[in-house]
PDB file of N, CA, C and O in Angstrom:
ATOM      1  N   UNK K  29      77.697 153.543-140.490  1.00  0.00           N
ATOM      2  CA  UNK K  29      78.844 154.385-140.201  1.00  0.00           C
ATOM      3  C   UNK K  29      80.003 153.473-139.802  1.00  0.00           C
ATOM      4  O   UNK K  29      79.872 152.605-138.940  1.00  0.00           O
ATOM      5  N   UNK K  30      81.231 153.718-140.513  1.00  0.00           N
ATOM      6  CA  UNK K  30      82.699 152.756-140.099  1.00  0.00           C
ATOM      7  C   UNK K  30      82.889 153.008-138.604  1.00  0.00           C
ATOM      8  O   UNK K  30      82.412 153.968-137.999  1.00  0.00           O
ATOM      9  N   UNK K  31      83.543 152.162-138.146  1.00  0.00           N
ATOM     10  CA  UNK K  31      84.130 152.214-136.464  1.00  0.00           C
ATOM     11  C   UNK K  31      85.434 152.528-136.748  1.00  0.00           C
ATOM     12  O   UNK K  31      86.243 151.649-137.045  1.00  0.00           O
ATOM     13  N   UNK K  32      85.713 153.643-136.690  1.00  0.00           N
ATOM     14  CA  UNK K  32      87.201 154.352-136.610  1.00  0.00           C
ATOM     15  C   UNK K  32      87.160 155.088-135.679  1.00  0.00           C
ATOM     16  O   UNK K  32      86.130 155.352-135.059  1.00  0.00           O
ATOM     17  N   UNK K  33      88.689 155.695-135.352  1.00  0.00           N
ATOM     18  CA  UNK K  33      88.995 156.551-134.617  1.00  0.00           C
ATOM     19  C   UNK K  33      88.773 157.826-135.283  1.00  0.00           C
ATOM     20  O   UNK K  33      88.401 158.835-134.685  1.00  0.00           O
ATOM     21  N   UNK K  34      89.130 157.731-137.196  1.00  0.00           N
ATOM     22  CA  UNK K  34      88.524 158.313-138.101  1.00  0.00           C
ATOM     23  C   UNK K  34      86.718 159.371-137.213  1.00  0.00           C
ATOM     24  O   UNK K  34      86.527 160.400-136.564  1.00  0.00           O
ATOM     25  N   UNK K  35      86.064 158.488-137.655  1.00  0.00           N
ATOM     26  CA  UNK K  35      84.495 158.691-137.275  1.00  0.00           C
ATOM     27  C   UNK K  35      84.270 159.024-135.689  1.00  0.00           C
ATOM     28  O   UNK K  35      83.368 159.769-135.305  1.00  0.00           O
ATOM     29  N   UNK K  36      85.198 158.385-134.818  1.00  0.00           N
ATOM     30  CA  UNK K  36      85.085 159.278-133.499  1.00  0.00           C
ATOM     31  C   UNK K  36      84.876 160.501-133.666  1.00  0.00           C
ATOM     32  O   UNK K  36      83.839 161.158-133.579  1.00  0.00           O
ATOM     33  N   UNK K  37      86.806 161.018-134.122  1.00  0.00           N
ATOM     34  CA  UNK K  37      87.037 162.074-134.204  1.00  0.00           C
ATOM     35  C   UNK K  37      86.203 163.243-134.999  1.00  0.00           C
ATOM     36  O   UNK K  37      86.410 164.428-134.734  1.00  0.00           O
ATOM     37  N   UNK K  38      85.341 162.878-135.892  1.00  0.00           N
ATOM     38  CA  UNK K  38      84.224 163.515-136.922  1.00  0.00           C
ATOM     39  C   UNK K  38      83.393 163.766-135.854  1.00  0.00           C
ATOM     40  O   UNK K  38      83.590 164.934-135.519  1.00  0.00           O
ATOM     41  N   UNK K  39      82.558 163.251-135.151  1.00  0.00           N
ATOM     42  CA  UNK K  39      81.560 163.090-134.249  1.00  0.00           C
ATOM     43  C   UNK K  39      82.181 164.133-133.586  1.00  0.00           C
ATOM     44  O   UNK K  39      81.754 165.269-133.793  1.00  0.00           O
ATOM     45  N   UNK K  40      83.346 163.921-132.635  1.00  0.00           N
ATOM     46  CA  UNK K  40      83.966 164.641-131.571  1.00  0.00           C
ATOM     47  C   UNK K  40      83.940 166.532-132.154  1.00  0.00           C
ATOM     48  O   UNK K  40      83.651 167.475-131.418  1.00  0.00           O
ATOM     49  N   UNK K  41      84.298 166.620-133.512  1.00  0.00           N
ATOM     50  CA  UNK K  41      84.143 167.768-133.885  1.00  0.00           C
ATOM     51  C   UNK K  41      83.260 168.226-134.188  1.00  0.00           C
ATOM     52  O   UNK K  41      83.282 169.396-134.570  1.00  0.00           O
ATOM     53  N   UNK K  42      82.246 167.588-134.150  1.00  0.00           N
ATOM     54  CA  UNK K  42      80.328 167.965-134.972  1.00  0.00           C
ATOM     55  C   UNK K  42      80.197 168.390-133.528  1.00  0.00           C
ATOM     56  O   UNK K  42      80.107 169.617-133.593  1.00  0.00           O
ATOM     57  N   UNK K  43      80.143 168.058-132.360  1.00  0.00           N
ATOM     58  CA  UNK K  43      80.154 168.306-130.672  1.00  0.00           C
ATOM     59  C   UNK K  43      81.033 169.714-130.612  1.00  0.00           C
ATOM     60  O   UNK K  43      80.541 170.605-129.920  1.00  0.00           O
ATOM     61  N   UNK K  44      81.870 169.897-131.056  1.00  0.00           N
ATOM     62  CA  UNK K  44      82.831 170.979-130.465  1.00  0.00           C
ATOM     63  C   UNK K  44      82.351 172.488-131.203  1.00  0.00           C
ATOM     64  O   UNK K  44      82.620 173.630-130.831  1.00  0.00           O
ATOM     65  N   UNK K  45      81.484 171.997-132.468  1.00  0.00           N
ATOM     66  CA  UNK K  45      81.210 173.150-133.365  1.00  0.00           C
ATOM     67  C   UNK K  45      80.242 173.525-132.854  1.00  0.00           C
ATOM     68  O   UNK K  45      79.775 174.443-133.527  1.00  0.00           O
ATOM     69  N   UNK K  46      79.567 173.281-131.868  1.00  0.00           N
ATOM     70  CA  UNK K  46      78.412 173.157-130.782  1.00  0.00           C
ATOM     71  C   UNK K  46      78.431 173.713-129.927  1.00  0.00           C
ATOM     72  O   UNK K  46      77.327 173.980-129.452  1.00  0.00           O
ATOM     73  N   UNK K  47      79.870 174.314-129.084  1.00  0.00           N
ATOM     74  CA  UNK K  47      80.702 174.361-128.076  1.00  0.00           C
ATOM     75  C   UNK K  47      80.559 173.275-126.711  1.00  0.00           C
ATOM     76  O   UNK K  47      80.386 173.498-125.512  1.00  0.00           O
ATOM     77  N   UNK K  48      80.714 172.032-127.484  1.00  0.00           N
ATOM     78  CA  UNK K  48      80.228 170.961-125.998  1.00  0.00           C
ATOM     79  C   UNK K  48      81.545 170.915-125.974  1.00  0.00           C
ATOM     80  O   UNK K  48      82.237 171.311-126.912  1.00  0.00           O
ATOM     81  N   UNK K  49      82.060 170.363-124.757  1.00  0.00           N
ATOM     82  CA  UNK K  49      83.096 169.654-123.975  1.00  0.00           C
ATOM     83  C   UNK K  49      83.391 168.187-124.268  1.00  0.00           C
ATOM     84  O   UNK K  49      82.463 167.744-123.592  1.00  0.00           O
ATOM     85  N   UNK K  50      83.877 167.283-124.677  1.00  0.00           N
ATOM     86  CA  UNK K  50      83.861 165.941-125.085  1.00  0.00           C
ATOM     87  C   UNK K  50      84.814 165.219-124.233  1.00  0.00           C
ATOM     88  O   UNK K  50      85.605 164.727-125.037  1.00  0.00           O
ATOM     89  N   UNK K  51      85.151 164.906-123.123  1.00  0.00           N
ATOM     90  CA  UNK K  51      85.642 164.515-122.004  1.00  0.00           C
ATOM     91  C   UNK K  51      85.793 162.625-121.755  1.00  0.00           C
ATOM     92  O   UNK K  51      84.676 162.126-121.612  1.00  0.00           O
ATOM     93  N   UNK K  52      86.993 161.557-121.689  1.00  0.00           N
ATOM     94  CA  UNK K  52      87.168 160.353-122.161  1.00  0.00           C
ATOM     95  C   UNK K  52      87.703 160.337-120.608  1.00  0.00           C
ATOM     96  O   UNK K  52      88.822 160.790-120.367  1.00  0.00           O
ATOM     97  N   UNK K  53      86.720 159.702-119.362  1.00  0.00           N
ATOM     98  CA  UNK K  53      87.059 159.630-118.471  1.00  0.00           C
ATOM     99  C   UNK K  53      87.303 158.384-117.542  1.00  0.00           C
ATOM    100  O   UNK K  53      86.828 157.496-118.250  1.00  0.00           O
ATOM    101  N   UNK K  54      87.714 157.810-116.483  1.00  0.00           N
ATOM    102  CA  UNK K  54      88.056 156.596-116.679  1.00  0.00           C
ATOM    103  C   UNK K  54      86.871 156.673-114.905  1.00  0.00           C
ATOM    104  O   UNK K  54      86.995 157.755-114.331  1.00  0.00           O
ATOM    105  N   UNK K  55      86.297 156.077-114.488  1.00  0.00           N
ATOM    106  CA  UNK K  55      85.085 156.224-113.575  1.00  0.00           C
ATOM    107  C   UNK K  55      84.533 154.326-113.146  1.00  0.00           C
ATOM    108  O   UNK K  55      84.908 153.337-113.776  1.00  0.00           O
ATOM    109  N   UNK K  56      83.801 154.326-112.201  1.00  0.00           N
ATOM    110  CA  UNK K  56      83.118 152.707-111.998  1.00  0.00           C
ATOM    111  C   UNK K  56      82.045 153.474-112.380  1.00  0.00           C
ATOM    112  O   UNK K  56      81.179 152.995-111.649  1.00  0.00           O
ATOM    113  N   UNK K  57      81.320 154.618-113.231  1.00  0.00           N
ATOM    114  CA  UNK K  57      79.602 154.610-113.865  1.00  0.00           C
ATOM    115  C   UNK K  57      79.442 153.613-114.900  1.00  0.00           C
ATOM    116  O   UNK K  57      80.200 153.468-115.858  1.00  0.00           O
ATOM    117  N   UNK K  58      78.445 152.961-114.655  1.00  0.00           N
ATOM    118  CA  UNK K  58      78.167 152.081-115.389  1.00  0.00           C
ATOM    119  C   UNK K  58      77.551 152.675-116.874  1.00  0.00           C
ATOM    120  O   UNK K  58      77.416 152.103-117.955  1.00  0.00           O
ATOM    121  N   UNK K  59      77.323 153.697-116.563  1.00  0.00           N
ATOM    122  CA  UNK K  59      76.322 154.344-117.736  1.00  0.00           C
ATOM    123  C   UNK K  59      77.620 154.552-118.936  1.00  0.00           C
ATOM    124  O   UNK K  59      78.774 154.240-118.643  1.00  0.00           O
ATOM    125  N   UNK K  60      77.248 155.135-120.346  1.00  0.00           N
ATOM    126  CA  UNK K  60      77.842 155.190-121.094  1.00  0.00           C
ATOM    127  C   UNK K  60      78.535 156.582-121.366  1.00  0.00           C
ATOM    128  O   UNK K  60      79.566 156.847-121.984  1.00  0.00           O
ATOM    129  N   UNK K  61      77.466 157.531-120.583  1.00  0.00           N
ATOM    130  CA  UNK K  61      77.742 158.905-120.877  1.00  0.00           C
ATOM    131  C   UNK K  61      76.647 159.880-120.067  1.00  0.00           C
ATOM    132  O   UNK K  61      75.437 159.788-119.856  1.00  0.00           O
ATOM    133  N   UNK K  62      77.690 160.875-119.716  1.00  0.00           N
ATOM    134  CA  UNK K  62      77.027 162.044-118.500  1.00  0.00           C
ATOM    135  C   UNK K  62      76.802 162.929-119.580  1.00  0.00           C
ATOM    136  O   UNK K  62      77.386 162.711-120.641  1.00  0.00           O
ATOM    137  N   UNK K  63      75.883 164.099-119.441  1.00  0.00           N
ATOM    138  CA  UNK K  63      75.993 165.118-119.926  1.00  0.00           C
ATOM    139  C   UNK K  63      75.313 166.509-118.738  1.00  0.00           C
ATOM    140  O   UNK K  63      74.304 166.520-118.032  1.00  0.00           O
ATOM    141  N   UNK K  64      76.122 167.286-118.903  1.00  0.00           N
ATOM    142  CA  UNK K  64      76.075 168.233-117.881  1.00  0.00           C
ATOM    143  C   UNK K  64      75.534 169.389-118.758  1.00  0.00           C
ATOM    144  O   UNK K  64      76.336 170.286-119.021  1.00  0.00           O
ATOM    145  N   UNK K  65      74.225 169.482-119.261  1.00  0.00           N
ATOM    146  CA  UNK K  65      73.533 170.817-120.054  1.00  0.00           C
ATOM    147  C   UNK K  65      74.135 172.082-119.660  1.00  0.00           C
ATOM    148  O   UNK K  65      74.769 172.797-120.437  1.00  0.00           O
ATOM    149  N   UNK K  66      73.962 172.292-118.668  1.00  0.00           N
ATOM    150  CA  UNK K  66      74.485 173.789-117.897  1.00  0.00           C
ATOM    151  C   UNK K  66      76.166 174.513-118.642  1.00  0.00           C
ATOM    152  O   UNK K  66      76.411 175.659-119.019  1.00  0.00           O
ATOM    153  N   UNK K  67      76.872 173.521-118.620  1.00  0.00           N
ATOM    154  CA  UNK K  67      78.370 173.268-118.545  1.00  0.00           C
ATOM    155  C   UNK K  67      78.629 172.787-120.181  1.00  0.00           C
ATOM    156  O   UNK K  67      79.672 173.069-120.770  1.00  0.00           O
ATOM    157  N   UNK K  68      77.617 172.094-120.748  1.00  0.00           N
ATOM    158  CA  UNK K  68      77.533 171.490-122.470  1.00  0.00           C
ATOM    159  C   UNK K  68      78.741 171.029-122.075  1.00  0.00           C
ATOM    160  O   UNK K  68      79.695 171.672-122.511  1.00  0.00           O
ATOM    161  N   UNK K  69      79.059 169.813-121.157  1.00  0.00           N
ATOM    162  CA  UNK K  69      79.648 168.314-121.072  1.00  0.00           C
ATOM    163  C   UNK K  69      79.253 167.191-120.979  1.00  0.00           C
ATOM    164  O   UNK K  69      78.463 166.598-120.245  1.00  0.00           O
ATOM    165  N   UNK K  70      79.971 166.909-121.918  1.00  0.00           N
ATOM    166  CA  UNK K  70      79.600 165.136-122.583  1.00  0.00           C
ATOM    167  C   UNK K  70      80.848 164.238-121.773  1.00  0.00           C
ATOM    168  O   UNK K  70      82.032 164.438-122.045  1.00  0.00           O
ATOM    169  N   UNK K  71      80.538 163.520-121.043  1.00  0.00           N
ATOM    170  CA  UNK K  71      81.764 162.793-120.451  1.00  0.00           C
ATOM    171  C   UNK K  71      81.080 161.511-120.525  1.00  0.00           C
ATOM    172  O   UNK K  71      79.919 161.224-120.231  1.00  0.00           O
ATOM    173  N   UNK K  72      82.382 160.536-121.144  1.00  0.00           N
ATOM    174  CA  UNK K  72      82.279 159.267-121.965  1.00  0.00           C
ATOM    175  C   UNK K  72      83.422 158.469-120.803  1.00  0.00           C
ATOM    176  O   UNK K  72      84.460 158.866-120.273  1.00  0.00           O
ATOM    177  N   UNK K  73      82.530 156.967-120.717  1.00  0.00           N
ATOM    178  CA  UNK K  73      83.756 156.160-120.034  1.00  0.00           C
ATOM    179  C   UNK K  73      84.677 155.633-120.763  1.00  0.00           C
ATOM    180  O   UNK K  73      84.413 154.634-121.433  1.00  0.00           O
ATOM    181  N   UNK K  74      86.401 156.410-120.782  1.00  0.00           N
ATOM    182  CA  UNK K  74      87.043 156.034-121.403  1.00  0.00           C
ATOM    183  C   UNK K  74      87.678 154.231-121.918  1.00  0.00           C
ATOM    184  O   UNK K  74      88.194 153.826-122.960  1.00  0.00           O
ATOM    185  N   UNK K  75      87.412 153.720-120.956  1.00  0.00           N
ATOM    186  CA  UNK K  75      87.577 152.388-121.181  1.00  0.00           C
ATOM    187  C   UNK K  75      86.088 151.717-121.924  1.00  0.00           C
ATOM    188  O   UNK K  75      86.015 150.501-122.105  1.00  0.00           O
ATOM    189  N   UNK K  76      85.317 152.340-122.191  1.00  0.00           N
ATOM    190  CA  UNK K  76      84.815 150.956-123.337  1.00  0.00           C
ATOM    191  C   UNK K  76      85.178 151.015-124.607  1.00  0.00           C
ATOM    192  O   UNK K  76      85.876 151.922-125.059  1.00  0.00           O
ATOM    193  N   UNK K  77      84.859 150.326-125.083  1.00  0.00           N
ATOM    194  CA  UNK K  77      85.492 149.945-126.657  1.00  0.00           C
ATOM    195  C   UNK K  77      84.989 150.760-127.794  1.00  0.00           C
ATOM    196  O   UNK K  77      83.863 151.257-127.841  1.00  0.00           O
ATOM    197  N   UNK K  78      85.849 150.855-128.649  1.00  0.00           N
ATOM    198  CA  UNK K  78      85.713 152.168-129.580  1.00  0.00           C
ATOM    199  C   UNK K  78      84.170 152.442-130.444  1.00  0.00           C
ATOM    200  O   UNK K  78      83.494 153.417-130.774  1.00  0.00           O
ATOM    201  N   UNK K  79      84.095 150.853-130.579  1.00  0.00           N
ATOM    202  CA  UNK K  79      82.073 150.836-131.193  1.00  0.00           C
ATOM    203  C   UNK K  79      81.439 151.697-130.128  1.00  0.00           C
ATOM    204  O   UNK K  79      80.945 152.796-130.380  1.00  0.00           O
ATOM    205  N   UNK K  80      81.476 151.127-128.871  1.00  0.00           N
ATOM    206  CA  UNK K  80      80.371 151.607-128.208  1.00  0.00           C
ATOM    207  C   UNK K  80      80.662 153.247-127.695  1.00  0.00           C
ATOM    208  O   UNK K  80      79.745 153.863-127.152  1.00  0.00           O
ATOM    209  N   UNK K  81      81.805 153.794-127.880  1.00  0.00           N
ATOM    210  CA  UNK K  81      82.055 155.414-127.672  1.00  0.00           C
ATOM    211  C   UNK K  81      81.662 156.071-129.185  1.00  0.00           C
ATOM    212  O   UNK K  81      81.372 157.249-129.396  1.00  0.00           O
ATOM    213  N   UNK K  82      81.720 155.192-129.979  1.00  0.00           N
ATOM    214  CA  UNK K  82      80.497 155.904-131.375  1.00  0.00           C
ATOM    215  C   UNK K  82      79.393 155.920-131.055  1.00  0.00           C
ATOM    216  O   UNK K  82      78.778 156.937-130.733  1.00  0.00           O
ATOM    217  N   UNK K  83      78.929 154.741-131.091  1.00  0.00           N
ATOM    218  CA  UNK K  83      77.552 154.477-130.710  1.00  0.00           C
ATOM    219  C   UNK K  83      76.490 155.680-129.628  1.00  0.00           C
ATOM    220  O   UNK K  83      75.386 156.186-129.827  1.00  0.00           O
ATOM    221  N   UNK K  84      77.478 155.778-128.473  1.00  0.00           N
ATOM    222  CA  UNK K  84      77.511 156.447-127.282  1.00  0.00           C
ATOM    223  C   UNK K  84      77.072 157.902-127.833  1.00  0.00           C
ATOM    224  O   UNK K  84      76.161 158.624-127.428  1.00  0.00           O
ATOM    225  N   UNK K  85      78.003 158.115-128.889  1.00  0.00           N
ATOM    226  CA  UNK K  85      77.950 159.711-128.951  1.00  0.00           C
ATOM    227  C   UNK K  85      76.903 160.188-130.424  1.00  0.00           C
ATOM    228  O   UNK K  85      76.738 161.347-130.805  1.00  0.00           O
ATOM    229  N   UNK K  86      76.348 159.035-131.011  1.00  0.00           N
ATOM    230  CA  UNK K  86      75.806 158.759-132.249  1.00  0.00           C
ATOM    231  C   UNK K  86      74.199 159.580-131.452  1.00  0.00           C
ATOM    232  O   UNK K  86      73.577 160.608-131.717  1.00  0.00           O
ATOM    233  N   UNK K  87      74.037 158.556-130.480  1.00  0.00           N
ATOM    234  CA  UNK K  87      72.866 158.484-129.451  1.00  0.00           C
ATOM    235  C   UNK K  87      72.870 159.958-129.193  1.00  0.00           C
ATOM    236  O   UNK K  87      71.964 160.603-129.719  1.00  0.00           O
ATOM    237  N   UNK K  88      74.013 160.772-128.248  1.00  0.00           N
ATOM    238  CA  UNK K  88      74.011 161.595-127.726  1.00  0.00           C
ATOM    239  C   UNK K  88      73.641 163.299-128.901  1.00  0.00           C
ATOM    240  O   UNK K  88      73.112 164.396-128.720  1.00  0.00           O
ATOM    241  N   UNK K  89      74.315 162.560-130.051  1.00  0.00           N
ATOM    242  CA  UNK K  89      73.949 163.843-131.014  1.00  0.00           C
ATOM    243  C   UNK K  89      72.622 164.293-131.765  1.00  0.00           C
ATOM    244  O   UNK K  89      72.157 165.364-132.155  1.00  0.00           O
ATOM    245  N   UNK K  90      72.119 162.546-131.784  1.00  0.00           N
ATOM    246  CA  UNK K  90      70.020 162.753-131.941  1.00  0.00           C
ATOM    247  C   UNK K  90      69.320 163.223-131.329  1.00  0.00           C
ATOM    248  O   UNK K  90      68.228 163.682-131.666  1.00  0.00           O
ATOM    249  N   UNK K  91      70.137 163.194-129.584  1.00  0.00           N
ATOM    250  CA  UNK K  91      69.218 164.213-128.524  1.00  0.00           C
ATOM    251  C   UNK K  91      69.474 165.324-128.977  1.00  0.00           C
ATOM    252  O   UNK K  91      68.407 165.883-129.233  1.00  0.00           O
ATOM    253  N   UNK K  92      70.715 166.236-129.325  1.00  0.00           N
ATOM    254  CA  UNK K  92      70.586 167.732-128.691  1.00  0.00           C
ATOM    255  C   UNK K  92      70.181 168.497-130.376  1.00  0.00           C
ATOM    256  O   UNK K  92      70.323 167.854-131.416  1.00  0.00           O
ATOM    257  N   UNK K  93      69.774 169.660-130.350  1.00  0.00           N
ATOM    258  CA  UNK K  93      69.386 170.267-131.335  1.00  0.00           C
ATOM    259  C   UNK K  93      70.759 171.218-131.900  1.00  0.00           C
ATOM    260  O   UNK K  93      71.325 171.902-131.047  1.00  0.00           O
ATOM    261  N   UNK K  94      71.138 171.244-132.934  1.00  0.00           N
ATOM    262  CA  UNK K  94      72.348 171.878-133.736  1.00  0.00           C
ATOM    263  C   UNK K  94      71.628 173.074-134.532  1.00  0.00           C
ATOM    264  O   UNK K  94      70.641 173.262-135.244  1.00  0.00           O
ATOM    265  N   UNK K  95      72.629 173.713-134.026  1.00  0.00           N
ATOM    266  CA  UNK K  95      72.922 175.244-134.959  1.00  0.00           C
ATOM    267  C   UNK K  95      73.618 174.742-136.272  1.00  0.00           C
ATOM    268  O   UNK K  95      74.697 174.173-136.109  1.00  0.00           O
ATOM    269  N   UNK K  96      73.214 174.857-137.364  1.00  0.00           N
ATOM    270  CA  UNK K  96      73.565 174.785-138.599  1.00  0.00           C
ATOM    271  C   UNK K  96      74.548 175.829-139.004  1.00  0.00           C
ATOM    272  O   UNK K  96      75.432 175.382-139.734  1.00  0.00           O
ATOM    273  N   UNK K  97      74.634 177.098-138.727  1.00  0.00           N
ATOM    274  CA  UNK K  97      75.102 177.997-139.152  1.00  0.00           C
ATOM    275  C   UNK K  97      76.280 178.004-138.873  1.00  0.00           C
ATOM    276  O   UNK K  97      77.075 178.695-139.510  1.00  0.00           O
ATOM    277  N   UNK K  98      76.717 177.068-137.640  1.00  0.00           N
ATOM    278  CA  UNK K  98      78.158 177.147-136.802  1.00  0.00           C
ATOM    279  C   UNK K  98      78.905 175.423-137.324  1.00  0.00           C
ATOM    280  O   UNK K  98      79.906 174.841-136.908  1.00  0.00           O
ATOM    281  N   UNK K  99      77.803 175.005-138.465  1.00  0.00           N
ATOM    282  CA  UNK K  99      78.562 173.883-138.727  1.00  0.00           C
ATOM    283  C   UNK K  99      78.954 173.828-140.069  1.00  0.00           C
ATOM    284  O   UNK K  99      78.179 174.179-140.958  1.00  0.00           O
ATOM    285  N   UNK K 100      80.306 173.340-140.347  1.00  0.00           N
ATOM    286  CA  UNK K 100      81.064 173.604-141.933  1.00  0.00           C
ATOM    287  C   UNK K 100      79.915 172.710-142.839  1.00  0.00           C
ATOM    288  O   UNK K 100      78.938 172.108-142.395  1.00  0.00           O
ATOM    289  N   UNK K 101      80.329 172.819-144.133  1.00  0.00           N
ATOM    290  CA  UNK K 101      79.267 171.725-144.934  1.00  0.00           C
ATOM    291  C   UNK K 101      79.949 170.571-144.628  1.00  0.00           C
ATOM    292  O   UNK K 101      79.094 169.687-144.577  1.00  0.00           O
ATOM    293  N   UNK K 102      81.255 170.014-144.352  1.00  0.00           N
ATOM    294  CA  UNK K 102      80.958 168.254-144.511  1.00  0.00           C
ATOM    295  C   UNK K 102      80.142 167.911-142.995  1.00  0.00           C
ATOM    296  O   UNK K 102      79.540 166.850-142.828  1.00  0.00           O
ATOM    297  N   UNK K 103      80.210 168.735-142.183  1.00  0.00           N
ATOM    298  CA  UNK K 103      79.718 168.729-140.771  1.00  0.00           C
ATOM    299  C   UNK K 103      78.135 168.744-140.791  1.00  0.00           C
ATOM    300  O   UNK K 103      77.391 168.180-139.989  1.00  0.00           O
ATOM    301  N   UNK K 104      77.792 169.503-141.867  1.00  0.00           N
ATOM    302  CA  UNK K 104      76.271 169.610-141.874  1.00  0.00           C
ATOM    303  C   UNK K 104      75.972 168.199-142.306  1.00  0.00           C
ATOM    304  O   UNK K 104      75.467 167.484-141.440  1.00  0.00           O
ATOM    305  N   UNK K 105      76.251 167.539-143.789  1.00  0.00           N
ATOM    306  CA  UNK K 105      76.187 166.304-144.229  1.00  0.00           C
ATOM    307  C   UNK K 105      76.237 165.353-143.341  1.00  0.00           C
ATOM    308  O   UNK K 105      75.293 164.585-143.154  1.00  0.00           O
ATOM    309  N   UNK K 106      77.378 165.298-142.679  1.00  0.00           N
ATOM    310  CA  UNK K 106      76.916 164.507-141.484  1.00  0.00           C
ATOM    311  C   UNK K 106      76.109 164.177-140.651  1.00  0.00           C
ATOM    312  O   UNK K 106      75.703 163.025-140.493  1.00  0.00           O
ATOM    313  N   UNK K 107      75.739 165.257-139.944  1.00  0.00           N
ATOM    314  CA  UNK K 107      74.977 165.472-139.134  1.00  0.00           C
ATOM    315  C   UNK K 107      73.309 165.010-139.901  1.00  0.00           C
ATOM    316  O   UNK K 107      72.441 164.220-139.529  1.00  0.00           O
ATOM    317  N   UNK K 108      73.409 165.888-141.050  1.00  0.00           N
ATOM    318  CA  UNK K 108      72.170 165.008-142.155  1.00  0.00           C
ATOM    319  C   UNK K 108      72.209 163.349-141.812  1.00  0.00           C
ATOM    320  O   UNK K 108      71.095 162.880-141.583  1.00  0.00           O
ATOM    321  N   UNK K 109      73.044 162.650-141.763  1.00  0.00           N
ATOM    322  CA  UNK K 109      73.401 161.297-142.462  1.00  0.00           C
ATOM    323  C   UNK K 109      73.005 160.415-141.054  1.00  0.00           C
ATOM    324  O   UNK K 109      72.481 159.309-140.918  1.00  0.00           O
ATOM    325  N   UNK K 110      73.464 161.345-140.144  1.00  0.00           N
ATOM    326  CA  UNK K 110      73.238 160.840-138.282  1.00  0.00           C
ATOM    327  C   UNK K 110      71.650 160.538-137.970  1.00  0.00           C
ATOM    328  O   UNK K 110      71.121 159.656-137.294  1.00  0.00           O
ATOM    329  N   UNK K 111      71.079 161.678-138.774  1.00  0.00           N
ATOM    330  CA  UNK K 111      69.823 161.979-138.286  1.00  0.00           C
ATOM    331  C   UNK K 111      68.587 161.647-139.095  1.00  0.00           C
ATOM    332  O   UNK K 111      67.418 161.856-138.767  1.00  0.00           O
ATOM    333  N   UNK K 112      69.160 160.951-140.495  1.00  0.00           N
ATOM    334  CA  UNK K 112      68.176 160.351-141.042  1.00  0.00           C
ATOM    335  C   UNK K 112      67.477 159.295-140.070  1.00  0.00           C
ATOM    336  O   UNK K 112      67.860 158.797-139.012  1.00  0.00           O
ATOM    337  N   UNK K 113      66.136 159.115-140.928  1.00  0.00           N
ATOM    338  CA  UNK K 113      65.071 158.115-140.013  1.00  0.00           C
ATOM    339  C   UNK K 113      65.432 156.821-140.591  1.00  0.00           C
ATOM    340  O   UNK K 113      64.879 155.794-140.199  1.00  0.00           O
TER     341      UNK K 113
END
């Protein structure tokens, strides 16, 4: 997958068709990313570098399980392409 702001923003909307929260926050957590199940917030430390807020959210989209029905087709493809083995 390219490192764009491009491919963020893809990711960021495969999350929103979800109804998660996608939140770029600036914090001393060392971790890469909170997620608050209850609330479906994803909060990312805005200061690391654009690989690792893909990466970050690449990770975060293999955990949760997607409704297909609420995702467009290039969104589904994606999400296919994320989740190959």
């Amino acid at each position: 997958m390219r490192i764009s702001k491009t491919t963020q923003d893809k990711l960021h909307d495969l999350l929103r068709a979800q109804s998660y929260v996608v939140r770029y926050e600036r914090g001393s957590f060392h971790g890469g990313y909170c997620i608050v199940k209850e609330q479906r917030t994803i909060i990312l430390n805005k200061f690391h570098p654009l690989e690792s807020k893909i990466n970050l959210l690449l990770d975060i989209i293999r955990q949760l399980e997607f409704d297909p029905a609420l995702l467009s087709e290039e969104q589904q493809h994606l999400l296919a392409s994320i989740l190959k083995p």
